[in-house]
CSV table of C-alpha atoms in Angstrom, one decimal:
chain,number,residue,atom,x,y,z
A,23,UNK,CA,201.7,192.3,38.1
A,24,UNK,CA,198.2,193.0,38.5
A,25,UNK,CA,197.5,192.8,34.5
A,26,UNK,CA,198.7,188.7,35.1
A,27,UNK,CA,197.3,188.0,37.6
A,28,UNK,CA,193.6,189.3,36.2
A,29,UNK,CA,195.2,187.1,33.2
A,30,UNK,CA,195.3,183.7,35.2
A,31,UNK,CA,192.5,184.3,37.1
A,32,UNK,CA,190.6,184.4,34.1
A,33,UNK,CA,192.1,181.1,32.2
A,34,UNK,CA,191.4,179.4,35.2
A,35,UNK,CA,187.4,180.9,34.5
A,36,UNK,CA,187.8,179.3,31.0
A,37,UNK,CA,189.7,176.2,31.8
A,38,UNK,CA,186.7,175.5,34.3
A,39,UNK,CA,184.2,177.4,31.8
A,40,UNK,CA,184.6,174.5,28.8
A,41,UNK,CA,185.5,171.6,31.4
A,42,UNK,CA,182.0,171.9,32.8
A,43,UNK,CA,180.8,172.1,28.6
A,44,UNK,CA,182.9,169.3,27.0
A,45,UNK,CA,181.4,166.8,29.1
A,46,UNK,CA,179.6,164.2,27.2
A,47,UNK,CA,175.9,162.9,27.7
A,48,UNK,CA,175.2,164.7,31.0
A,49,UNK,CA,171.4,166.0,30.4
A,50,UNK,CA,170.8,169.4,28.0
A,51,UNK,CA,170.5,173.0,29.9
A,52,UNK,CA,168.9,176.5,28.9
A,53,UNK,CA,171.6,177.9,28.0
A,54,UNK,CA,175.4,179.5,29.1
A,55,UNK,CA,177.4,178.9,31.7
A,56,UNK,CA,178.7,182.0,32.5
A,57,UNK,CA,182.0,181.6,35.3
A,58,UNK,CA,181.1,182.0,38.6
A,59,UNK,CA,177.6,182.6,38.5
A,60,UNK,CA,176.9,179.3,36.2
A,61,UNK,CA,173.1,180.1,35.1
A,62,UNK,CA,171.8,182.2,37.3
A,63,UNK,CA,171.5,185.2,35.1
A,64,UNK,CA,168.2,183.1,33.6
A,65,UNK,CA,166.2,183.1,36.9
A,66,UNK,CA,163.6,184.5,38.3
A,67,UNK,CA,162.7,185.1,41.9
A,68,UNK,CA,159.5,183.0,41.0
A,69,UNK,CA,161.3,180.2,39.1
A,70,UNK,CA,158.3,178.2,38.6
A,71,UNK,CA,157.6,179.6,35.7
A,72,UNK,CA,161.1,179.3,34.4
A,73,UNK,CA,161.6,175.0,34.9
A,74,UNK,CA,158.1,174.5,33.3
A,75,UNK,CA,159.4,176.2,30.2
A,76,UNK,CA,162.7,175.3,30.2
A,77,UNK,CA,161.0,171.0,30.7
A,78,UNK,CA,159.3,171.6,27.4
A,79,UNK,CA,162.1,172.7,25.6
A,80,UNK,CA,164.8,170.3,26.8
A,81,UNK,CA,162.6,167.6,28.7
A,82,UNK,CA,162.3,165.9,32.1
A,83,UNK,CA,165.6,166.3,32.9
A,84,UNK,CA,167.7,169.2,32.9
A,85,UNK,CA,171.1,170.7,33.5
A,86,UNK,CA,171.4,173.9,35.4
A,87,UNK,CA,174.9,175.3,36.9
A,88,UNK,CA,174.7,177.6,40.4
A,89,UNK,CA,178.6,178.7,40.0
A,90,UNK,CA,180.4,175.6,40.1
A,91,UNK,CA,177.6,172.9,41.9
A,92,UNK,CA,175.6,170.9,38.4
A,93,UNK,CA,171.8,170.4,39.8
A,94,UNK,CA,169.7,168.4,37.9
A,95,UNK,CA,165.8,169.4,37.5
A,96,UNK,CA,164.1,166.1,37.8
A,97,UNK,CA,160.6,166.1,36.0
A,98,UNK,CA,157.6,164.3,35.7
A,99,UNK,CA,156.4,161.1,37.8
A,100,UNK,CA,158.5,158.5,36.0
A,101,UNK,CA,161.4,160.6,36.0
A,102,UNK,CA,160.9,161.4,39.5
A,103,UNK,CA,160.3,157.7,40.4
A,104,UNK,CA,163.1,156.3,38.5
A,105,UNK,CA,165.5,158.4,40.9
A,106,UNK,CA,163.8,158.0,44.2
A,107,UNK,CA,162.9,155.0,44.4
A,108,UNK,CA,163.9,152.3,41.7
A,109,UNK,CA,167.5,154.2,42.3
A,110,UNK,CA,167.0,155.2,45.8
A,111,UNK,CA,170.6,154.2,47.3
A,112,UNK,CA,172.0,155.9,44.6
A,113,UNK,CA,170.1,158.9,44.8
A,114,UNK,CA,169.5,158.9,49.1
A,115,UNK,CA,172.1,161.8,50.1
A,116,UNK,CA,171.5,165.5,50.5
A,117,UNK,CA,174.0,167.9,48.9
A,118,UNK,CA,176.6,170.2,50.6
A,119,UNK,CA,173.9,173.2,50.8
A,120,UNK,CA,173.0,175.6,53.5
A,121,UNK,CA,169.4,174.0,54.1
A,122,UNK,CA,171.7,171.6,55.4
A,123,UNK,CA,175.2,172.1,56.7
A,124,UNK,CA,174.3,175.9,58.2
A,125,UNK,CA,170.5,175.4,59.0
A,126,UNK,CA,170.5,172.0,60.5
A,127,UNK,CA,174.4,170.6,61.1
A,128,UNK,CA,174.3,168.0,59.1
A,129,UNK,CA,172.5,166.5,62.0
A,130,UNK,CA,168.8,165.3,62.7
A,131,UNK,CA,166.5,163.3,60.0
A,132,UNK,CA,166.1,165.8,57.1
A,133,UNK,CA,169.8,165.8,56.8
A,134,UNK,CA,171.4,162.9,58.4
A,135,UNK,CA,173.1,160.6,55.1
A,136,UNK,CA,173.2,156.7,54.6
A,137,UNK,CA,173.7,154.3,57.4
A,138,UNK,CA,172.4,157.6,60.1
A,139,UNK,CA,169.4,158.8,57.9
A,140,UNK,CA,168.7,154.6,58.0
A,141,UNK,CA,169.0,154.5,62.2
A,142,UNK,CA,167.2,157.7,62.5
A,143,UNK,CA,164.1,157.5,59.8
A,144,UNK,CA,163.4,153.6,61.5
A,145,UNK,CA,163.8,154.1,65.5
A,146,UNK,CA,161.5,157.4,64.6
A,147,UNK,CA,159.2,155.5,62.6
A,148,UNK,CA,158.8,153.0,65.4
A,149,UNK,CA,158.2,156.2,68.0
A,150,UNK,CA,156.0,157.6,66.3
A,151,UNK,CA,153.7,154.2,66.0
A,152,UNK,CA,154.3,153.8,69.7
A,153,UNK,CA,153.2,157.1,70.2
A,154,UNK,CA,149.1,156.4,68.1
A,155,UNK,CA,150.5,157.3,64.4
A,156,UNK,CA,147.8,156.4,62.5
A,157,UNK,CA,145.2,155.6,65.3
A,158,UNK,CA,142.8,156.5,67.0
A,159,UNK,CA,144.3,158.1,70.0
A,160,UNK,CA,146.4,160.3,67.6
A,161,UNK,CA,143.1,161.7,66.1
A,162,UNK,CA,141.5,162.0,70.3
A,163,UNK,CA,144.3,164.2,70.4
A,164,UNK,CA,144.3,166.2,67.0
A,165,UNK,CA,140.1,166.0,68.0
A,166,UNK,CA,141.0,167.9,71.4
A,167,UNK,CA,142.8,170.5,69.4
A,168,UNK,CA,140.4,171.2,66.9
A,169,UNK,CA,138.4,172.3,70.1
A,170,UNK,CA,140.1,175.0,71.3
A,171,UNK,CA,141.2,176.9,66.8
A,172,UNK,CA,136.4,176.4,66.7
A,173,UNK,CA,136.7,178.6,69.9
A,174,UNK,CA,139.8,180.6,69.3
A,175,UNK,CA,137.7,180.8,65.3
A,176,UNK,CA,134.3,182.2,67.2
A,177,UNK,CA,135.7,184.7,69.5
A,178,UNK,CA,136.7,186.5,66.0
A,179,UNK,CA,133.0,186.8,65.2
A,180,UNK,CA,132.3,187.4,62.3
A,181,UNK,CA,134.6,189.7,60.9
A,182,UNK,CA,137.6,189.5,58.8
A,183,UNK,CA,140.8,188.1,59.8
A,184,UNK,CA,143.5,186.4,58.8
A,185,UNK,CA,143.6,183.2,60.4
A,186,UNK,CA,147.4,181.9,59.4
A,187,UNK,CA,149.2,182.5,62.6
A,188,UNK,CA,146.0,180.6,64.8
A,189,UNK,CA,146.7,178.0,61.4
A,190,UNK,CA,150.0,177.8,62.3
A,191,UNK,CA,149.8,177.3,66.3
A,192,UNK,CA,146.9,174.5,66.4
A,193,UNK,CA,148.9,172.7,64.2
A,194,UNK,CA,152.4,173.3,66.4
A,195,UNK,CA,150.7,172.1,69.2
A,196,UNK,CA,148.9,168.7,67.9
A,197,UNK,CA,153.0,168.0,66.9
A,198,UNK,CA,154.4,169.5,69.5
A,199,UNK,CA,152.4,167.5,71.9
A,200,UNK,CA,153.6,164.4,69.7
A,201,UNK,CA,157.3,165.6,69.9
A,202,UNK,CA,157.5,167.4,73.7
A,203,UNK,CA,153.9,166.5,75.2
A,204,UNK,CA,152.7,169.9,76.1
A,205,UNK,CA,150.6,172.2,74.0
A,206,UNK,CA,150.8,176.2,74.7
A,207,UNK,CA,148.7,178.8,74.4
A,208,UNK,CA,148.0,180.5,71.4
A,209,UNK,CA,148.8,183.7,74.0
A,210,UNK,CA,152.0,182.3,74.9
A,211,UNK,CA,155.1,184.6,74.2
A,212,UNK,CA,157.9,181.6,73.6
A,213,UNK,CA,155.3,180.1,70.9
A,214,UNK,CA,154.0,182.9,69.0
A,215,UNK,CA,157.8,183.9,68.6
A,216,UNK,CA,157.7,180.3,67.3
A,217,UNK,CA,155.4,180.7,64.9
A,218,UNK,CA,156.9,183.5,63.4
A,219,UNK,CA,160.3,182.1,63.0
A,220,UNK,CA,159.2,178.7,61.8
A,221,UNK,CA,156.8,180.4,59.2
A,222,UNK,CA,159.9,183.5,58.3
A,223,UNK,CA,162.6,180.7,57.2
A,224,UNK,CA,160.0,178.8,55.0
A,225,UNK,CA,159.8,181.4,53.7
A,226,UNK,CA,163.5,182.2,52.5
A,227,UNK,CA,164.5,179.1,52.3
A,228,UNK,CA,163.2,177.9,48.7
A,229,UNK,CA,165.1,175.6,47.5
A,230,UNK,CA,166.4,176.9,44.9
A,231,UNK,CA,167.9,179.9,46.5
A,232,UNK,CA,171.2,180.8,45.5
A,233,UNK,CA,172.0,180.7,49.1
A,234,UNK,CA,172.0,177.3,49.4
A,235,UNK,CA,175.1,176.9,46.6
A,236,UNK,CA,177.1,180.0,48.1
A,237,UNK,CA,176.4,180.0,51.1
A,238,UNK,CA,180.4,179.8,52.1
A,239,UNK,CA,180.9,183.3,49.4
A,240,UNK,CA,177.1,185.5,50.7
A,241,UNK,CA,177.8,186.0,54.4
A,242,UNK,CA,181.3,187.7,53.9
A,243,UNK,CA,178.6,190.4,52.3
A,244,UNK,CA,178.7,193.8,53.6
A,245,UNK,CA,174.6,193.7,53.1
A,246,UNK,CA,172.1,190.5,53.7
A,247,UNK,CA,172.0,189.1,50.7
A,248,UNK,CA,169.6,186.3,50.5
A,249,UNK,CA,168.9,187.1,54.3
A,250,UNK,CA,171.7,185.5,55.3
A,251,UNK,CA,171.7,187.1,58.3
A,252,UNK,CA,168.3,186.7,59.8
A,253,UNK,CA,168.9,183.3,59.1
A,254,UNK,CA,171.5,183.5,61.3
A,255,UNK,CA,169.8,184.9,63.5
A,256,UNK,CA,166.2,182.5,63.0
A,257,UNK,CA,169.5,179.5,64.0
A,258,UNK,CA,170.6,180.6,67.1
A,259,UNK,CA,167.2,181.3,68.0
A,260,UNK,CA,165.3,177.9,67.3
A,261,UNK,CA,168.4,176.0,68.5
A,262,UNK,CA,168.1,177.5,72.1
A,263,UNK,CA,164.7,177.2,72.1
A,264,UNK,CA,164.9,173.5,71.1
A,265,UNK,CA,167.6,172.5,73.7
A,266,UNK,CA,165.6,174.3,76.5
A,267,UNK,CA,161.7,172.3,75.9
A,268,UNK,CA,164.5,169.2,75.5
A,269,UNK,CA,166.2,169.8,78.9
A,270,UNK,CA,162.6,171.0,80.4
A,271,UNK,CA,161.5,167.7,79.2
A,272,UNK,CA,164.6,165.3,80.0
A,273,UNK,CA,164.5,167.6,83.8
A,274,UNK,CA,160.1,166.2,84.3
A,275,UNK,CA,161.1,162.2,83.2
A,276,UNK,CA,162.1,159.4,84.7
A,277,UNK,CA,164.0,156.7,82.6
A,278,UNK,CA,162.5,154.0,84.5
A,279,UNK,CA,159.1,154.9,83.7
A,280,UNK,CA,157.6,152.9,80.9
A,281,UNK,CA,154.3,155.1,80.4
A,282,UNK,CA,156.0,157.9,77.3
A,283,UNK,CA,154.7,160.2,75.9
A,284,UNK,CA,156.6,162.7,73.3
A,285,UNK,CA,159.4,161.2,70.6
A,286,UNK,CA,161.9,163.6,73.0
A,287,UNK,CA,161.0,160.7,76.0
A,288,UNK,CA,161.3,157.6,73.6
A,289,UNK,CA,164.7,159.3,72.3
A,290,UNK,CA,166.5,160.1,75.6
A,291,UNK,CA,165.7,156.3,77.2
A,292,UNK,CA,167.1,155.1,73.8
A,293,UNK,CA,170.1,157.4,74.6
A,294,UNK,CA,170.8,156.2,77.9
A,295,UNK,CA,170.1,152.7,76.3
A,296,UNK,CA,173.1,152.5,73.8
A,297,UNK,CA,175.1,154.5,76.0
A,298,UNK,CA,174.9,151.9,79.0
A,299,UNK,CA,175.0,148.8,76.5
A,300,UNK,CA,178.3,150.5,75.1
A,301,UNK,CA,177.3,150.8,71.7
A,302,UNK,CA,179.6,153.8,70.2
A,303,UNK,CA,178.0,153.3,66.3
A,304,UNK,CA,174.7,154.6,66.8
A,305,UNK,CA,173.1,158.1,65.0
A,306,UNK,CA,171.1,157.9,68.5
A,307,UNK,CA,172.3,161.1,71.1
A,308,UNK,CA,172.2,163.8,72.1
A,309,UNK,CA,173.1,166.3,68.5
A,310,UNK,CA,170.7,164.2,66.6
A,311,UNK,CA,168.2,164.7,69.4
A,312,UNK,CA,168.0,168.5,69.0
A,313,UNK,CA,168.1,168.5,65.6
A,314,UNK,CA,165.1,165.7,64.3
A,315,UNK,CA,163.2,167.4,66.7
A,316,UNK,CA,163.3,170.9,65.6
A,317,UNK,CA,163.3,169.0,61.8
A,318,UNK,CA,159.4,166.9,62.9
A,319,UNK,CA,158.3,171.0,65.0
A,320,UNK,CA,158.7,172.6,61.6
A,321,UNK,CA,157.2,170.7,59.4
A,322,UNK,CA,155.3,169.4,61.0
A,323,UNK,CA,153.6,172.9,61.7
A,324,UNK,CA,154.2,175.0,57.9
A,325,UNK,CA,153.0,172.0,55.9
A,326,UNK,CA,149.7,170.9,57.6
A,327,UNK,CA,149.2,174.3,58.9
A,328,UNK,CA,150.0,176.1,55.5
A,329,UNK,CA,147.2,173.4,53.6
A,330,UNK,CA,144.4,174.2,55.5
A,331,UNK,CA,144.9,177.7,54.9
A,332,UNK,CA,144.4,177.2,51.7
A,333,UNK,CA,141.8,174.9,51.9
A,334,UNK,CA,140.2,178.1,53.8
A,335,UNK,CA,141.1,180.1,50.8
A,336,UNK,CA,139.3,177.7,48.0
A,337,UNK,CA,135.9,176.6,50.1
A,338,UNK,CA,136.4,181.3,50.2
A,339,UNK,CA,136.2,181.4,46.4
A,340,UNK,CA,134.4,178.7,45.6
A,341,UNK,CA,131.5,178.7,47.8
A,342,UNK,CA,129.7,176.1,45.5
A,343,UNK,CA,132.2,173.9,46.4
A,344,UNK,CA,131.6,175.3,49.8
A,345,UNK,CA,128.2,173.9,50.2
A,346,UNK,CA,128.5,170.8,48.5
A,347,UNK,CA,131.2,169.8,51.3
A,348,UNK,CA,128.7,171.4,53.9
A,349,UNK,CA,125.8,169.4,52.9
A,350,UNK,CA,127.4,165.9,52.3
A,351,UNK,CA,128.5,166.6,55.9
A,352,UNK,CA,125.4,167.2,57.3
A,353,UNK,CA,123.5,164.7,55.1
A,354,UNK,CA,126.2,162.1,56.6
A,355,UNK,CA,127.2,163.0,59.7
A,356,UNK,CA,124.5,165.5,61.2
A,357,UNK,CA,125.6,168.8,63.1
A,358,UNK,CA,124.7,167.4,66.7
A,359,UNK,CA,129.3,166.8,67.0
A,360,UNK,CA,132.1,166.6,64.8
A,361,UNK,CA,133.0,164.3,61.9
A,362,UNK,CA,135.5,161.8,63.2
A,363,UNK,CA,137.5,158.9,61.8
A,364,UNK,CA,134.5,156.7,61.7
A,365,UNK,CA,132.7,158.5,59.3
A,366,UNK,CA,136.0,158.6,56.0
A,367,UNK,CA,135.0,156.4,54.3
A,368,UNK,CA,131.9,157.9,54.1
A,369,UNK,CA,132.0,161.4,53.4
A,370,UNK,CA,133.7,161.1,49.2
A,371,UNK,CA,133.8,164.9,48.6
A,372,UNK,CA,134.9,165.8,51.5
A,373,UNK,CA,138.3,163.2,50.7
A,374,UNK,CA,138.3,164.6,47.0
A,375,UNK,CA,138.5,168.3,47.9
A,376,UNK,CA,141.4,167.3,50.1
A,377,UNK,CA,143.1,166.0,47.8
A,378,UNK,CA,142.6,168.8,45.0
A,379,UNK,CA,143.2,171.3,47.7
A,380,UNK,CA,146.9,169.2,48.2
A,381,UNK,CA,147.0,169.1,44.5
A,382,UNK,CA,146.4,172.4,43.0
A,383,UNK,CA,147.8,174.2,46.0
A,384,UNK,CA,151.0,172.0,45.0
A,385,UNK,CA,152.8,172.7,48.6
A,386,UNK,CA,155.9,172.0,47.8
A,387,UNK,CA,157.1,173.0,44.5
A,388,UNK,CA,160.6,171.8,45.4
A,389,UNK,CA,161.4,168.5,47.5
A,390,UNK,CA,164.5,168.9,49.5
A,391,UNK,CA,167.8,167.9,47.1
A,392,UNK,CA,170.0,164.8,46.7
A,393,UNK,CA,172.6,164.1,45.7
A,394,UNK,CA,173.7,161.1,44.2
A,395,UNK,CA,176.1,158.9,45.9
A,396,UNK,CA,178.0,156.9,42.1
A,397,UNK,CA,178.1,157.2,38.4
A,398,UNK,CA,174.8,156.5,37.4
A,399,UNK,CA,171.6,157.3,34.3
A,400,UNK,CA,168.3,158.6,34.3
A,401,UNK,CA,167.1,158.6,31.5
A,402,UNK,CA,169.3,157.8,29.5
A,403,UNK,CA,172.1,161.1,30.8
A,404,UNK,CA,174.4,160.6,32.4
A,405,UNK,CA,174.4,161.5,36.2
A,406,UNK,CA,178.3,161.7,37.7
A,407,UNK,CA,179.1,161.1,41.2
A,408,UNK,CA,178.5,164.3,43.2
A,409,UNK,CA,174.9,166.0,41.0
A,410,UNK,CA,173.1,167.5,43.3
A,411,UNK,CA,169.1,166.3,42.4
A,412,UNK,CA,166.1,168.3,42.3
A,413,UNK,CA,162.6,167.4,42.2
A,414,UNK,CA,159.9,169.3,40.2
A,415,UNK,CA,157.3,168.6,42.4
A,416,UNK,CA,154.4,171.3,40.3
A,417,UNK,CA,156.2,168.9,37.6
A,418,UNK,CA,153.6,165.9,38.6
A,419,UNK,CA,151.4,168.3,40.1
A,420,UNK,CA,150.4,170.2,37.7
A,421,UNK,CA,150.9,168.4,34.9
A,422,UNK,CA,148.9,168.6,32.0
A,423,UNK,CA,149.0,165.3,30.7
A,424,UNK,CA,148.7,164.0,33.7
A,425,UNK,CA,145.2,166.1,34.9
A,426,UNK,CA,143.6,167.4,31.7
A,427,UNK,CA,142.9,170.9,33.3
A,428,UNK,CA,145.5,171.2,35.9
A,429,UNK,CA,144.8,174.8,36.6
A,430,UNK,CA,141.5,174.0,37.1
A,431,UNK,CA,140.4,173.9,40.9
A,432,UNK,CA,137.9,170.4,41.0
A,433,UNK,CA,137.3,168.5,43.5
A,434,UNK,CA,135.5,166.2,41.2
A,435,UNK,CA,138.3,164.4,39.4
A,436,UNK,CA,138.9,162.1,42.1
A,437,UNK,CA,135.9,160.4,42.0
A,438,UNK,CA,134.6,157.8,39.6
A,439,UNK,CA,131.7,156.7,38.7
A,440,UNK,CA,130.9,158.2,42.9
A,441,UNK,CA,134.1,156.0,44.2
A,442,UNK,CA,136.9,158.2,45.5
A,443,UNK,CA,140.0,157.2,43.0
A,444,UNK,CA,143.8,158.8,43.5
A,445,UNK,CA,146.3,158.5,41.1
A,446,UNK,CA,149.7,157.7,41.6
A,447,UNK,CA,150.9,160.5,39.8
A,448,UNK,CA,149.5,162.4,43.1
A,449,UNK,CA,152.1,162.8,45.0
A,450,UNK,CA,152.2,165.9,47.6
A,451,UNK,CA,154.4,163.9,50.2
A,452,UNK,CA,156.5,163.3,48.1
A,453,UNK,CA,157.7,159.5,47.0
A,454,UNK,CA,159.7,156.5,47.7
A,455,UNK,CA,161.8,155.5,51.0
A,456,UNK,CA,162.7,159.5,52.3
A,457,UNK,CA,158.9,160.6,51.7
A,458,UNK,CA,157.0,163.1,54.5
A,459,UNK,CA,157.6,160.5,57.8
A,460,UNK,CA,154.6,162.3,59.5
A,461,UNK,CA,152.3,161.2,56.2
A,462,UNK,CA,149.5,159.6,58.2
A,463,UNK,CA,149.5,162.4,60.9
A,464,UNK,CA,149.4,165.3,57.9
A,465,UNK,CA,146.2,162.6,56.4
A,466,UNK,CA,144.4,162.4,60.1
A,467,UNK,CA,144.2,166.0,60.8
A,468,UNK,CA,144.1,167.9,57.5
A,469,UNK,CA,140.0,165.7,57.2
A,470,UNK,CA,139.2,166.4,60.9
A,471,UNK,CA,140.4,169.9,61.2
A,472,UNK,CA,138.6,170.4,57.4
A,473,UNK,CA,135.4,168.6,58.7
A,474,UNK,CA,135.4,170.5,61.9
A,475,UNK,CA,135.4,174.1,59.4
A,476,UNK,CA,132.9,173.6,57.0
A,477,UNK,CA,130.3,172.0,59.5
A,478,UNK,CA,130.8,174.8,61.9
A,479,UNK,CA,131.0,177.7,60.2
A,480,UNK,CA,130.3,179.4,56.7
A,481,UNK,CA,133.7,181.0,55.6
A,482,UNK,CA,133.3,184.6,53.3
A,483,UNK,CA,135.2,186.2,51.4
A,484,UNK,CA,136.0,190.1,53.0
A,485,UNK,CA,134.5,192.2,50.1
A,486,UNK,CA,132.5,189.6,47.9
A,487,UNK,CA,133.4,191.9,45.3
A,488,UNK,CA,137.1,191.9,45.1
A,489,UNK,CA,137.7,188.3,46.2
A,490,UNK,CA,141.5,186.5,47.1
A,491,UNK,CA,144.0,185.5,44.5
A,492,UNK,CA,143.8,182.0,44.7
A,493,UNK,CA,147.9,182.1,43.3
A,494,UNK,CA,150.8,181.0,46.1
A,495,UNK,CA,153.9,182.7,46.8
A,496,UNK,CA,156.6,181.2,46.2
A,497,UNK,CA,158.8,180.0,49.2
A,498,UNK,CA,160.4,176.7,50.5
A,499,UNK,CA,156.7,176.0,50.5
A,500,UNK,CA,153.9,178.0,48.8
A,501,UNK,CA,151.3,179.8,50.1
A,502,UNK,CA,148.0,182.5,49.7
A,503,UNK,CA,148.8,186.1,49.7
A,504,UNK,CA,147.5,187.5,52.8
A,505,UNK,CA,144.1,187.3,53.0
A,506,UNK,CA,141.4,188.2,55.8
A,507,UNK,CA,137.7,185.8,55.3
A,508,UNK,CA,135.2,186.1,57.9
A,509,UNK,CA,134.2,182.9,59.7
A,510,UNK,CA,130.5,183.1,59.9
A,511,UNK,CA,128.6,180.5,62.6
A,512,UNK,CA,126.5,178.0,60.6
A,513,UNK,CA,122.6,177.3,62.9
A,514,UNK,CA,122.4,174.5,63.8
C-alpha cells in the first residue's frame, strides 16, 4: 500500500513539474526546477551575485521557481519602468507571502491591494502633507532631533563607537513624532526594545528568502528554519507596543480639537467621521490604523538610519571625500550655525555625496513583491495572472552600462560642469505609484543629518591601518558589517 502511495505522489509531482516546464512564452530560467523546491537548490544565502550573473546570461526578465510559486525577476530600468509605471494597474498588488500575510495580516499601506491601497495611500499622503512633509516645519522637527543626536555623539568623547543604534533611535524619533506625536529618550527601555526588534526584523526577511513562499510549511518544522518563530515573537511584541501607543494617543486626543499633531490623530478623526457618515466601504479602520502606523515606523526608521550609517562609513574610509564636504560647508555656511534647507541648493558636493551614498549602497537590493492581476506581456515574455514579480533595484543602481564604474564610490558622477545632475536610473525609492511614501522626509533627513555630522565632527577609523569594509551584508536592506568609528569634534 505504501508503495502505491509513493508512486501516486511521484506521479503528481512529475505532472506538476512538467506542467511548469511546458508553458511557452515564459521568461527563461537559470536551470532545472526540481519538484517541491523549484530553484532553491541553486540559491545562495546572499543571492546578489547570482542575480547579476543570471541577468547577464538570461536577460532582464527571467523566472525562478520557489517551490510551486513562479517568481519573475525584473531587471534594468527599461523593464522596471514598463512594469511599475506603464503597467502599474497590472503589477500593483502584493503576493501571498510571509511579509504581507503573517507579518502585516494583509493590512496597512504596504500590504493592501486595489482600491483599499489607493484609499490608504491617498489619505496618508494628504495627512503627511498637512503635518508639514516637504516644508520647513518638518525640517525644523528634524533639526531639533539632530541636536539631541549631536549631544549623544559628543558623549562618546572621540572613543571608538558603533553608532548604528544611536542613528536608529534618532531617525526613529523623527518618524515617531510624525506618527504618534511624541519622541523618546535614547535610554528609554521600551524604545530601545522597539529599535532592536526593528533592526533584527529587517535582517531576517529579505524578499528573496524562501520564508516568504514556504511559511505555511516552515511553521511546522521542529527546528526554527529561517527564524520563523523568532519573527512570530517579533510580530506579537510589535503589535502590542503599537496598539498601546495608539490607545494612548486616542485617549489623549480630543476629536473636537482641530490642532492635530500626528498621523494617529488624523486617522482616528477620519475613522470617527466615516463612522458617523455611515460609510462602510472603506479601508480607514482601526486595523489598518495599526498596520499603517507600523509600516510608517518601520520604513521611516531602518532605511534612513542605515543610509546615514553608510554615509559615516564612507566618510571614514574616504577621508579625502570627507574633507571636501567639510570645506564646502565651511565656505558656504561657516561653522557657527548648522546648515539648514536654505543652503541646500548651494551645497552641490554635499548633494552629490548623498546621492552617491544612496546609489553605491543600493540599500534595498530587491523592491517589495508585486502580483499580476491578469495575463500580460513584459519585454515580449508572457507573464500569467498571479505571477509574483520581484523588482531587482541593484540591477539599476549598479548597472555597468548606466554608471560606467558602479562599484567605485565617486560623488563627482552626479556633477556635470558644476551642475548637479541626476539620471533617470537613480531609483533609491523605487519607481511608480507604489514608491516610497516618505521620500521627501527621507531626503530632508539625509541632507540635514549629513551636513550636521560633517560640520561638527571628523570621523576617523578605529584602526587607521585597517579601515572598515564598505561591502554590505544582505538582508531586506543592505547593512554595513559592524564597525566602530571615532567622532572627533572639529575645532571651530
